[in-house]
Amino acid sequence: MVGDPVLEENYLAVPYDGSFFVEGQDFSLSQPDMPIHSPGGKQIQIFLSQQMFESAIKCQHLKKLLEFSTEVSPVFVKQLFPNFEDVYGDGSESDELEDGYEKVKVIFGSDYEMSPPNITISKDGIAVSGNATLKIMNPLNSEIVSAIIYTDFD
């Protein structure tokens, strides 16, 4: 808890810091003042701080959990790299390739070599910014990265 419980006429508030931590990592806690109760609100109200979101994303980033993988058609990859078929074939079985392929694995996620994504909460809304990578895996061995595209997002 970050403060004493507040019991008013028709509500109870329990200020609690919901920050996330990874063992061995140093996190600074600078919990800003938050509203305890909004008179026009409902019976149960939860206020989430920017610190809580930032600590959750930092933990996920450090544990390398901020990524999504899927399989796409080679047509998608050829749009990015026109010589894709020259390097990996067209996906059909042939004398040169023992196994053909129908899909190419791609992994989109946080750039773990950079700082974790940043969340900013303001009166205007919630904004997320950071660095990301799109990894295109080798269609013949999905454990090998064929290409990486780096990007920033806001």
mmCIF file of C-alpha atoms in Angstrom, residues 51-107:
data_model
loop_
_atom_site.group_PDB
_atom_site.id
_atom_site.type_symbol
_atom_site.label_atom_id
_atom_site.label_comp_id
_atom_site.label_asym_id
_atom_site.label_seq_id
_atom_site.Cartn_x
_atom_site.Cartn_y
_atom_site.Cartn_z
ATOM 1 C CA GLN A 51 4.422 3.982 -13.087
ATOM 2 C CA MET A 52 2.461 0.705 -12.935
ATOM 3 C CA PHE A 53 2.244 0.464 -16.734
ATOM 4 C CA GLU A 54 5.917 1.392 -17.200
ATOM 5 C CA SER A 55 7.086 -1.182 -14.657
ATOM 6 C CA ALA A 56 4.931 -3.899 -16.295
ATOM 7 C CA ILE A 57 6.314 -3.156 -19.753
ATOM 8 C CA LYS A 58 9.888 -2.939 -18.456
ATOM 9 C CA CYS A 59 9.541 -6.379 -16.816
ATOM 10 C CA GLN A 60 8.071 -7.889 -19.982
ATOM 11 C CA HIS A 61 10.864 -6.282 -22.019
ATOM 12 C CA LEU A 62 13.593 -7.624 -19.699
ATOM 13 C CA LYS A 63 12.054 -11.124 -19.816
ATOM 14 C CA LYS A 64 11.737 -10.869 -23.632
ATOM 15 C CA LEU A 65 7.970 -11.351 -23.589
ATOM 16 C CA LEU A 66 7.045 -8.475 -25.899
ATOM 17 C CA GLU A 67 6.861 -10.308 -29.189
ATOM 18 C CA PHE A 68 4.352 -11.986 -31.438
ATOM 19 C CA SER A 69 5.127 -14.608 -34.057
ATOM 20 C CA THR A 70 3.005 -15.805 -36.938
ATOM 21 C CA GLU A 71 3.388 -17.385 -40.322
ATOM 22 C CA VAL A 72 2.749 -15.428 -43.512
ATOM 23 C CA SER A 73 2.667 -16.175 -47.204
ATOM 24 C CA PRO A 74 5.974 -15.859 -49.071
ATOM 25 C CA VAL A 75 4.151 -13.277 -51.229
ATOM 26 C CA PHE A 76 4.254 -10.883 -48.239
ATOM 27 C CA VAL A 77 8.012 -11.340 -47.859
ATOM 28 C CA LYS A 78 8.594 -10.913 -51.626
ATOM 29 C CA GLN A 79 6.922 -7.500 -51.376
ATOM 30 C CA LEU A 80 9.681 -6.471 -48.962
ATOM 31 C CA PHE A 81 12.523 -8.409 -50.585
ATOM 32 C CA PRO A 82 12.020 -9.017 -54.328
ATOM 33 C CA ASN A 83 14.992 -11.407 -54.449
ATOM 34 C CA PHE A 84 13.503 -13.696 -51.784
ATOM 35 C CA GLU A 85 12.744 -16.472 -54.318
ATOM 36 C CA ASP A 86 16.268 -16.195 -55.754
ATOM 37 C CA VAL A 87 17.694 -17.010 -52.320
ATOM 38 C CA TYR A 88 15.129 -19.491 -50.913
ATOM 39 C CA GLY A 89 13.325 -20.783 -53.998
ATOM 40 C CA ASP A 90 9.623 -20.388 -54.667
ATOM 41 C CA GLY A 91 8.578 -22.737 -51.861
ATOM 42 C CA SER A 92 7.875 -25.796 -53.970
ATOM 43 C CA GLU A 93 9.802 -29.024 -53.588
ATOM 44 C CA SER A 94 12.638 -29.443 -56.068
ATOM 45 C CA ASP A 95 15.891 -31.305 -56.518
ATOM 46 C CA GLU A 96 17.750 -28.456 -54.805
ATOM 47 C CA LEU A 97 15.323 -28.222 -51.864
ATOM 48 C CA GLU A 98 14.427 -31.386 -49.996
ATOM 49 C CA ASP A 99 11.440 -29.699 -48.366
ATOM 50 C CA GLY A 100 9.313 -26.967 -49.839
ATOM 51 C CA TYR A 101 7.606 -24.317 -47.761
ATOM 52 C CA GLU A 102 4.186 -22.676 -47.855
ATOM 53 C CA LYS A 103 4.616 -20.135 -45.061
ATOM 54 C CA VAL A 104 7.389 -17.959 -43.666
ATOM 55 C CA LYS A 105 7.644 -17.332 -39.923
ATOM 56 C CA VAL A 106 7.842 -13.673 -38.895
ATOM 57 C CA ILE A 107 8.357 -12.301 -35.384
#
